[in-house]
Every structure is written in C-alpha cells, then in structure tokens.
Tab-separated table of C-alpha atoms and ligand atoms in Angstrom:
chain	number	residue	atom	x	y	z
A	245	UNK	CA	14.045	16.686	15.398
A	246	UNK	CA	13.998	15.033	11.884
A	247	UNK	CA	11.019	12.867	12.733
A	248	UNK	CA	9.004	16.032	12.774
A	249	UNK	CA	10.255	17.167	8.605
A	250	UNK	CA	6.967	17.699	6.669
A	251	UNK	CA	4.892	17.099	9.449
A	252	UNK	CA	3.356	20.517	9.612
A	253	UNK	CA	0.137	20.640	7.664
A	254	UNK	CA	0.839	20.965	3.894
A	255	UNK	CA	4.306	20.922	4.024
A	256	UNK	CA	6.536	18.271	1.773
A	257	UNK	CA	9.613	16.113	3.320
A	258	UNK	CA	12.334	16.480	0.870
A	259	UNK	CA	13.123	13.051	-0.711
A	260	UNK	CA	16.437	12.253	0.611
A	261	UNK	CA	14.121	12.369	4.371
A	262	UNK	CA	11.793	10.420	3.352
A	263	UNK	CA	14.186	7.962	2.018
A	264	UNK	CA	16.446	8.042	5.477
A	265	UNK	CA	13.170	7.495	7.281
A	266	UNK	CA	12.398	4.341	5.545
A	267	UNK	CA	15.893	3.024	5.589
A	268	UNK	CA	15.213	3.932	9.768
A	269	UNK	CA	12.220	1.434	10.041
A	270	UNK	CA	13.534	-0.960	8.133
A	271	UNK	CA	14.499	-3.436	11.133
A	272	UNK	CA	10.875	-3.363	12.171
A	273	UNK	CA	9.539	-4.079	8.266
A	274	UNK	CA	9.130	-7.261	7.316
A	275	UNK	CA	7.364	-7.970	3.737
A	276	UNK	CA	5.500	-11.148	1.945
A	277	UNK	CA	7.900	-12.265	-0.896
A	278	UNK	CA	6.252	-11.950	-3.935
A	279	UNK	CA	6.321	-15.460	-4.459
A	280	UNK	CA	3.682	-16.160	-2.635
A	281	UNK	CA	4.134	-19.583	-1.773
A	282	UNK	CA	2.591	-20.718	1.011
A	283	UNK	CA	0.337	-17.201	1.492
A	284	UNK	CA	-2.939	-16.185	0.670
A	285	UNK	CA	-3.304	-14.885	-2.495
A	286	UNK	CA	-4.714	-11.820	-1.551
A	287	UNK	CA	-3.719	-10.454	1.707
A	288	UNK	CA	-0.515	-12.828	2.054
A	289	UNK	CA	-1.063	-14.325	4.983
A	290	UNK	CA	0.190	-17.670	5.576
A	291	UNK	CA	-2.152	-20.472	4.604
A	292	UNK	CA	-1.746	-24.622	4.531
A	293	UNK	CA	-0.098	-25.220	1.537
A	294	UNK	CA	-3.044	-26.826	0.114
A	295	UNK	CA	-5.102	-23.150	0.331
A	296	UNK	CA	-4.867	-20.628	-2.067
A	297	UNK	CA	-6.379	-17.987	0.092
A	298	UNK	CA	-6.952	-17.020	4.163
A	299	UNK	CA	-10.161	-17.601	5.271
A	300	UNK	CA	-11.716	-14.656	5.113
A	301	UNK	CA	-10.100	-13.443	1.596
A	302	UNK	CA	-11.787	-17.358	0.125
A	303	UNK	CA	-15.150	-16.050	1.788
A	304	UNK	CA	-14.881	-12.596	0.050
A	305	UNK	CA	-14.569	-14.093	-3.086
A	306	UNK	CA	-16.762	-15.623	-2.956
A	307	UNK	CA	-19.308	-13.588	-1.419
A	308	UNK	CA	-18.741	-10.635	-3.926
A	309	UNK	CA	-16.895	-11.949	-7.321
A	310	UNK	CA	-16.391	-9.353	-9.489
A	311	UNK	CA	-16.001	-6.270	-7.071
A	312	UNK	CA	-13.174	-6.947	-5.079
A	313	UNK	CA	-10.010	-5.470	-5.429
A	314	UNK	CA	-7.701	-6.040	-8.869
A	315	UNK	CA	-4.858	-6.389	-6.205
A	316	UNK	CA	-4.161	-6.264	-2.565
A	317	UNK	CA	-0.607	-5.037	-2.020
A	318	UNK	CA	0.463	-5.058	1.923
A	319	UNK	CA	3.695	-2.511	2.073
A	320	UNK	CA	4.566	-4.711	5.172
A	321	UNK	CA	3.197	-6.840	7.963
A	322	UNK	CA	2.306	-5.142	10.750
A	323	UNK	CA	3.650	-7.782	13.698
A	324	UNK	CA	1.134	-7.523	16.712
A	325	UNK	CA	3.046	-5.616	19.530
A	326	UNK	CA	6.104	-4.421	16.996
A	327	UNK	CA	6.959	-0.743	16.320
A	328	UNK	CA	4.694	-0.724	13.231
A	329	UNK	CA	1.746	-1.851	14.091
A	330	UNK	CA	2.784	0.969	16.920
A	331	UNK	CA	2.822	3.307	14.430
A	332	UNK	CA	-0.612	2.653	12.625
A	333	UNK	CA	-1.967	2.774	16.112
A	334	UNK	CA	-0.406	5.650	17.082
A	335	UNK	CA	-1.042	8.032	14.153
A	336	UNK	CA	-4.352	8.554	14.267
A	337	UNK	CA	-3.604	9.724	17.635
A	338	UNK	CA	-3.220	12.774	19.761
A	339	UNK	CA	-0.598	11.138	21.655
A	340	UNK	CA	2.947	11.969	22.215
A	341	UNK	CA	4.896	10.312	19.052
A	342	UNK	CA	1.346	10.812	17.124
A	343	UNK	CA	3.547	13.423	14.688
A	344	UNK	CA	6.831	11.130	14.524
A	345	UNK	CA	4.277	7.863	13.662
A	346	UNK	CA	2.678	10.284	10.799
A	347	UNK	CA	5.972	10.898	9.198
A	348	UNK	CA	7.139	7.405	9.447
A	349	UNK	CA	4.019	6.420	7.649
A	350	UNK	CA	3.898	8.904	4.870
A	351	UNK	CA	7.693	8.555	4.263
A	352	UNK	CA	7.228	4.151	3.992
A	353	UNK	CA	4.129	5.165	1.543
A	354	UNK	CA	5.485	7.679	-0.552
A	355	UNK	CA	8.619	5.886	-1.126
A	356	UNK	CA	6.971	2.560	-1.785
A	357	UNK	CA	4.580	4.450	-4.366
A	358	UNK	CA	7.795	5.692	-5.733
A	359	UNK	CA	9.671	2.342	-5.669
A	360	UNK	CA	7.082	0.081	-6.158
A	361	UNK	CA	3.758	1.899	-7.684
A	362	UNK	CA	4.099	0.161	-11.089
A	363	UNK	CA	4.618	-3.198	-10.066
A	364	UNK	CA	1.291	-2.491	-8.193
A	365	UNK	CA	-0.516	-0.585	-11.317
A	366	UNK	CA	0.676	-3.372	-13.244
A	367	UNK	CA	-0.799	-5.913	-11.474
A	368	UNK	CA	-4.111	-4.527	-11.042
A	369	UNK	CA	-4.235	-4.105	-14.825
A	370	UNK	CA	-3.953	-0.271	-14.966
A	371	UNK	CA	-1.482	2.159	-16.298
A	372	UNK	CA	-1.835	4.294	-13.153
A	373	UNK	CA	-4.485	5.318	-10.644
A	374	UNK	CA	-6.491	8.190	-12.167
A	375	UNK	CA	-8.048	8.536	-8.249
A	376	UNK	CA	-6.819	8.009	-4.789
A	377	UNK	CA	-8.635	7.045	-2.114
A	378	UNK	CA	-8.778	6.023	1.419
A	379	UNK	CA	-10.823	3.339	3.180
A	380	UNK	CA	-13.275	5.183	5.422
A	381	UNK	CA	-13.126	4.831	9.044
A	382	UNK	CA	-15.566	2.336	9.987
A	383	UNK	CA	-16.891	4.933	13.167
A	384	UNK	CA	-17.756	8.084	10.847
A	385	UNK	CA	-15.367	10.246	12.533
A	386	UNK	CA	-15.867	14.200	10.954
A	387	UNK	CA	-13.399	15.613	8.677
A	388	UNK	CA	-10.840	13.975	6.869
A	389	UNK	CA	-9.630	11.087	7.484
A	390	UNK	CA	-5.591	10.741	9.091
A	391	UNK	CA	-4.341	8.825	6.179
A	392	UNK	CA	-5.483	10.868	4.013
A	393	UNK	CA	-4.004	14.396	5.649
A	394	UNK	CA	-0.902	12.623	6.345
A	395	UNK	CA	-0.094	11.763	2.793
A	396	UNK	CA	-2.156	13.677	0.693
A	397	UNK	CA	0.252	16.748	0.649
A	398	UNK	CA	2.727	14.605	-1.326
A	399	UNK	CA	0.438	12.675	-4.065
A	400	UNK	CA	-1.413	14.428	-7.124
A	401	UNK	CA	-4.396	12.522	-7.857
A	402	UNK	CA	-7.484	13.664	-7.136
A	403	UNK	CA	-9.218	11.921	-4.596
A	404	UNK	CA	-12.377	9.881	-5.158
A	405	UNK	CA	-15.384	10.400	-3.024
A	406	UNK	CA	-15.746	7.813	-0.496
A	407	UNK	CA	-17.980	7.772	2.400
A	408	UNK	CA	-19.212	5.527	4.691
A	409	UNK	CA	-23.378	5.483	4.636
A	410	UNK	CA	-24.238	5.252	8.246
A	411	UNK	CA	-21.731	4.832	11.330
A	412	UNK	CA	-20.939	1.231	11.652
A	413	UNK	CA	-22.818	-0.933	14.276
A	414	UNK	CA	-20.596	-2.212	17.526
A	415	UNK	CA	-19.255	-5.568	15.970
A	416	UNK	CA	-19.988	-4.600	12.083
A	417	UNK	CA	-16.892	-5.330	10.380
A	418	UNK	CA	-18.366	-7.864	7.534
A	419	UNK	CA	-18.087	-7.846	3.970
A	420	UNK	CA	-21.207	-5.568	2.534
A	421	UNK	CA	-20.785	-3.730	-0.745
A	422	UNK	CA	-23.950	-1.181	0.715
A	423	UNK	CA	-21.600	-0.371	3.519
A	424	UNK	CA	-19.862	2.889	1.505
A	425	UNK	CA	-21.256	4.765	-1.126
A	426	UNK	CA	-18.873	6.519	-3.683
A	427	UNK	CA	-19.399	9.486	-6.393
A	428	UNK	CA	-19.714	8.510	-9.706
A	429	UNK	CA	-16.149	6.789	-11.143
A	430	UNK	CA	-17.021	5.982	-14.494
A	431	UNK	CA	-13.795	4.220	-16.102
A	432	UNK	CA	-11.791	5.452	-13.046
A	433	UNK	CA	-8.921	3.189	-11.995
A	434	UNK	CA	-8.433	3.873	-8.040
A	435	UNK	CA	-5.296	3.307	-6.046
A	436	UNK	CA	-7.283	2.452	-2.712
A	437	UNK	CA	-5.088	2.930	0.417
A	438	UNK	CA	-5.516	1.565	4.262
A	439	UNK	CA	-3.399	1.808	6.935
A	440	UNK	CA	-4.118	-1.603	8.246
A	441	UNK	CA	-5.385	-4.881	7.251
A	442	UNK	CA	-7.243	-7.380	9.372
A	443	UNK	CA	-9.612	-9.230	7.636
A	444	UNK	CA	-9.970	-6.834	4.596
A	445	UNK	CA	-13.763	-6.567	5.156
A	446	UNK	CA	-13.057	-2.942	4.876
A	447	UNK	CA	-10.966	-2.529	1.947
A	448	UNK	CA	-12.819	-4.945	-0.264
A	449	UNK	CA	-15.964	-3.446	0.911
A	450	UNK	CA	-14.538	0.243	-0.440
A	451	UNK	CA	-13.488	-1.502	-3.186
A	452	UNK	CA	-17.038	-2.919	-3.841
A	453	UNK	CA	-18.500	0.574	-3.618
A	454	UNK	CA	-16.099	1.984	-6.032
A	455	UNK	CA	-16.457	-0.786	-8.778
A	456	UNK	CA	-20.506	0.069	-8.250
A	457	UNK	CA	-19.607	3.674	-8.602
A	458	UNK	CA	-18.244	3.119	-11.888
A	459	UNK	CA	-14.103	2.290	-10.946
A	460	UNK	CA	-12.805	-0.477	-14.174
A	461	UNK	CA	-9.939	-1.206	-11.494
A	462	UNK	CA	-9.076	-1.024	-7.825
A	463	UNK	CA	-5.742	-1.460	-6.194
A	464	UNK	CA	-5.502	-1.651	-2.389
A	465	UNK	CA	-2.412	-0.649	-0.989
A	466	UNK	CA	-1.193	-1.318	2.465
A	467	UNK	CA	0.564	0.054	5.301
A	468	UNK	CA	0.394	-3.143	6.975
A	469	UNK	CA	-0.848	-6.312	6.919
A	470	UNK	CA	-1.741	-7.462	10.687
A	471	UNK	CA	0.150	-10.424	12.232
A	472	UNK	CA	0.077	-11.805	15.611
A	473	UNK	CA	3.531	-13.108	15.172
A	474	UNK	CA	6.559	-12.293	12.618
A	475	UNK	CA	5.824	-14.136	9.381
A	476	UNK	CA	8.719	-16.894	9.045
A	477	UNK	CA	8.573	-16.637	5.175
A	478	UNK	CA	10.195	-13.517	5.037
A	479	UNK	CA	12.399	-12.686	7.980
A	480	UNK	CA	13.098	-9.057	8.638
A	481	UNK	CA	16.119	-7.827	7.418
A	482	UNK	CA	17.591	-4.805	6.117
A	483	UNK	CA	19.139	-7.217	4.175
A	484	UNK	CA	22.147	-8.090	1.356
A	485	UNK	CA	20.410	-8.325	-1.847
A	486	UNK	CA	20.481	-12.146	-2.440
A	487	UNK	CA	18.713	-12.678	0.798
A	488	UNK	CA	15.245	-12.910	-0.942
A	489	UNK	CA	14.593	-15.991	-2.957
A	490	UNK	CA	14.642	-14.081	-6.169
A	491	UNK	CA	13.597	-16.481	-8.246
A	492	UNK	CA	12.085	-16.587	-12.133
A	493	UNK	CA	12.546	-12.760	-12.996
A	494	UNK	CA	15.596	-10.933	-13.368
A	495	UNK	CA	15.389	-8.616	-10.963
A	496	UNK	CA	19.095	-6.629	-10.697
A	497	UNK	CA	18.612	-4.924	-7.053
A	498	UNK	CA	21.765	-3.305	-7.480
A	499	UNK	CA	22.101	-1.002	-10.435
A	500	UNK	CA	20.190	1.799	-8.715
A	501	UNK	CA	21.918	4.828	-10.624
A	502	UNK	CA	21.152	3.012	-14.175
A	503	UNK	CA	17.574	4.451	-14.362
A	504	UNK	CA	17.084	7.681	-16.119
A	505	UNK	CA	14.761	9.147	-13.534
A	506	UNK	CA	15.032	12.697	-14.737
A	507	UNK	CA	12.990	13.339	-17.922
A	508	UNK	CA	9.319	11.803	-17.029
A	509	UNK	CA	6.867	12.342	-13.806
A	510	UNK	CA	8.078	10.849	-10.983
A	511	UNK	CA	6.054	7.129	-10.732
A	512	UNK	CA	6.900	7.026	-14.831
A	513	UNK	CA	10.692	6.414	-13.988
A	514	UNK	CA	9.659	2.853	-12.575
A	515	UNK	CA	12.948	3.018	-11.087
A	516	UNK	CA	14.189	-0.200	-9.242
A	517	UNK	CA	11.748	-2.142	-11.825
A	518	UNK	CA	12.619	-4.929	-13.570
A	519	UNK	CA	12.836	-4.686	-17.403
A	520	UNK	CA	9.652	-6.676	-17.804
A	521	UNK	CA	7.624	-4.352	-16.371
A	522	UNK	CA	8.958	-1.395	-17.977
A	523	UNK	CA	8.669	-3.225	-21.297
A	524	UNK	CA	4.891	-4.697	-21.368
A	525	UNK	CA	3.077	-1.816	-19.725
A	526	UNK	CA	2.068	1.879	-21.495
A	527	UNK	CA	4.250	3.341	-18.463
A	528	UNK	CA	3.884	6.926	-18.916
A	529	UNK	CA	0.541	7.415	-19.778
A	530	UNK	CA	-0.719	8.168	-16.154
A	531	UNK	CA	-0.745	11.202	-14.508
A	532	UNK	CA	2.156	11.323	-11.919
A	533	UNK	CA	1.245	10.133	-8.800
A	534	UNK	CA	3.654	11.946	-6.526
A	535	UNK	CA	3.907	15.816	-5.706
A	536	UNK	CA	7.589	14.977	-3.836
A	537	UNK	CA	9.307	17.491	-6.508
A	538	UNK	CA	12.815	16.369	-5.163
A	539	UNK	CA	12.054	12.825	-5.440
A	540	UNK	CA	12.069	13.065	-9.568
A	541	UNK	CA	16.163	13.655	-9.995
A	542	UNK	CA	16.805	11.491	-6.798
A	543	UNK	CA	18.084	7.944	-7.170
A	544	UNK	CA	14.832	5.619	-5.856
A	545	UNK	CA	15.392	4.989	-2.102
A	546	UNK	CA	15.005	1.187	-2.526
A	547	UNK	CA	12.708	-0.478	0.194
A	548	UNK	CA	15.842	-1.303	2.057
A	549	UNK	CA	13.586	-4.496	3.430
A	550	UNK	CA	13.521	-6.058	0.435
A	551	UNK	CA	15.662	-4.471	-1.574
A	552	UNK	CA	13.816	-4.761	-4.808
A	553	UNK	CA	11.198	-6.828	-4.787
A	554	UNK	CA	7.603	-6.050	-3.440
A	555	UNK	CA	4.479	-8.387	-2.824
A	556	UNK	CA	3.741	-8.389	-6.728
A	557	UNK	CA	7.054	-7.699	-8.030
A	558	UNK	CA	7.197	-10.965	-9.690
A	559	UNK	CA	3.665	-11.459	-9.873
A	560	UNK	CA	2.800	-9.016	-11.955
A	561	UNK	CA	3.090	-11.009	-15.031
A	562	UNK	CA	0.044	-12.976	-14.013
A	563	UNK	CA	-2.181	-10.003	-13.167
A	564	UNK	CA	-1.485	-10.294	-8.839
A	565	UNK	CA	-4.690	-12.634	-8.912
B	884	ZN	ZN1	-6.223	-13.472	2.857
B	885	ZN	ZN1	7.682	-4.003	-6.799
C-alpha cells in the first residue's frame, strides 16, 4: 500500500507521495494562524486576550531568558483523541499502523520544511539551520531516536549531538537547562525538531543546552502542538484560499507554478513564500536542507491546511518573538 512508500530504512518517498500524503491528512490538520491573536506567543495556544503567552511558555521566559528557542513553530495542533495526535503516539510504536503513522509524519515534515522552512529560518533570525536536531526522549531509550530515523533519510544537515545526561526521574518534565548536554556548536544555528508539544519543558530545555553548547540560534519545529479540544481560531479545513484571515502581507496562495524552483537547492526556492521574505533574507546561503531529489523540479505541495500561510508566515517580519 502507498502508506508504506519510503518506509523501509533509508529509502526516500518520491515528492509527488509525500505531497499526496499531506494533502491525505489534511482534514485532521488544523494550524495556529500566524496572526497570533489571541495565542501564546510561543507555542500558540490560546490565551485571555490580555496574555501574551500560556502559562508555562511566561514561566520559561522567564526562568531562562536568553536560551530559549529563537522560534517555536507547531506544524499543527495535535487535537487530544484526533488522528494526529494518533499518529505521534503511534509512531514510536511497534504497533500495527506504527509504519503508515511514520510516513504520515515524515511526509507533513518534509513538505512543511519544503513549504514553509524559510518563513521559519527567517523568523528565528538565521539563513538556514547549519544542524538538525531532535529533542531527546525524556526516558533514555538506546539508539536513535524515531524522529530522527523516520526523517533523517530525507534532510542533509548534519545532526547536532544531543543527549539527555541521566534518564529522567518519574514526574521530571520541568524546565532545566542541565537536563541535556550537547557537543560543542560554536556559531551553529539548529533547526530543533519534536514530535509533540505539551508544555515545551523539553524543547526549550534542548534548546537551552544547545545555546550553552555554543548554537547563535535555535528553531523548534513541531509536529504538533497538543490540544485537548480543536482550537476555534483556526478551524480545520482543507480549505479555499481566502478562508484564512490573510491579513497585512500579500500573501498570493495561488500562483504555485510562478516560482522558479529548478536552479537552487531545494529549501532556497522558498516556494509558496511571499515576496517579503524572499526579498529581506540572504536566501541561498544555507546548505539545502532536504535530500528529497524529486522535490527540487516539483511545484511545492502547499500545506493544503492552510494553503499558504504557516504559524510565522506573517510574523516573520518581527523576528516570531
Ligand atoms: Zn505557550
Ligand atoms: Zn510559512
């Protein structure tokens, strides 16, 4: 069955799979508008109006200013009970659907990296990742871990050393910048990826441990943002293209086939972007980001969600902070 394309260890989905996956889970996506009204500013979860943050994001700040993340970038929510959170469940598993889940996954990150990875360089302030990396399993499991085997077959960067220091205690799940330990990352800027966000005591605690280990920038990126309940501020669709409240930039969903995606790496075509964010940023100075050869002559699949916005598409301008 399709589900099972690039599933085998090392192998690479062709694009036009990964793209048709995406478009698949697209009634079970939902996404923050990049907005942001009304959600925290770092995980985008909804807050009272009068907050600019969650509670725990406010307590991280201010518990370790300076070595959080650049940018936290959830792909989607993950609803409680829904077929995504499902997946991110299911694909560190053994279980029966274990290898579908892992494709679903890898297919909604590479194409969002593809789609979207500039808006999210952008607004952590780098030109592109020099380093992936995941956020370590909080239990110390042996080898390495399922995010990173599921996706690391189609991305390029090397991958930054990132361990956790001793097996976490029942209950441990609090902010502590001690809690990983990374090699040396002198100047490194480090696309930081998770599968799922609770209270982001994990990620910014990787991200803490980089930034000691040398990182200038950290973006965390991901697969979804926990939810007990759909998020009313942006309803899941696979929607028409004026259904988001586009507002400020000029962001043209449509013209897909306008961007010249053969001639640079693949994340340098910036493809759905808007023209502000092709014109501010040095885009083709990083390294590509994706080893999905058939993705670089390959009209960008278009997170059929939210057809071309992401949670900083519009936010970028003001550095995602
Ligand atoms: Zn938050
Ligand atoms: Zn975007």
């Amino acid at each position: 069955m399709a589900a099972m394309a690039g599933e085998a260890s090392g192998r690479r989905p062709g694009w036009d799979w990964l793209a048709r996956s995406v478009r698949g889970q697209a009634p079970f996506l939902s996404a923050p508008p990049p907005d942001g009204r009304g959600l925290c500013a770092d995980c985008r979860i909804p807050v009272p109006a009068r907050n600019a943050r969650c509670y725990p994001c406010g307590q991280h700040a201010e518990t370790l200013p300076g070595l959080l993340a650049d940018v936290v970038v959830p792909i989607s929510y993950a609803v409680k009970g829904g077929e995504h959170a499902r997946n991110l469940w299911l694909y560190k598993s053994a279980r029966p659907g274990a290898g579908a889940a892992r494709a679903a996954l890898r297919a909604l990150l590479v194409v969002f990296l593809r789609d979207h990875g500039q808006c999210v360089w952008r607004a952590a302030g780098m030109a592109g990742p020099t380093h992936f990396a995941v956020v370590p399993s909080g239990r110390g499991r042996r080898g390495p871990h399922p995010l990173r085997a599921m996706a690391g077959p189609c991305l390029s960067l090397p991958w930054a050393a990132l361990e956790l220091r001793l097996p976490d205690e029942p209950g441990t799940r609090e902010l502590d910048a001690g809690r990983f330990r990374a090699a040396p990352l002198a100047g490194a800027d480090v696309a930081l990826l998770d599968d799922t966000w609770t209270t982001g005591a994990s990620a910014q605690s990787a991200s803490a441990a980089l930034r000691l280990a040398g990182a200038r920038s950290v973006a965390v990126i991901v697969l979804g943002r926990h939810v007990a309940a759909p998020v009313q501020a942006a309803p899941v669709q696979a929607a028409p293209v004026q259904a988001a409240p586009v507002q400020a930039a000029p962001v043209q969903a449509a013209p897909v086939q306008a961007a010249p995606v053969q001639a640079a790496p693949v994340q340098a075509a910036a493809p759905v972007l808007a023209a502000p964010v092709q014109a501010a940023a040095p885009v083709q100075a990083a390294a590509p980001v994706l080893a999905v050869a058939s993705a670089a002559g390959r009209a960008p699949a278009v997170m059929p969600f939210r057809p071309a916005l992401c949670a900083v598409h519009a936010r970028a301008g003001d550095g995602g902070q």
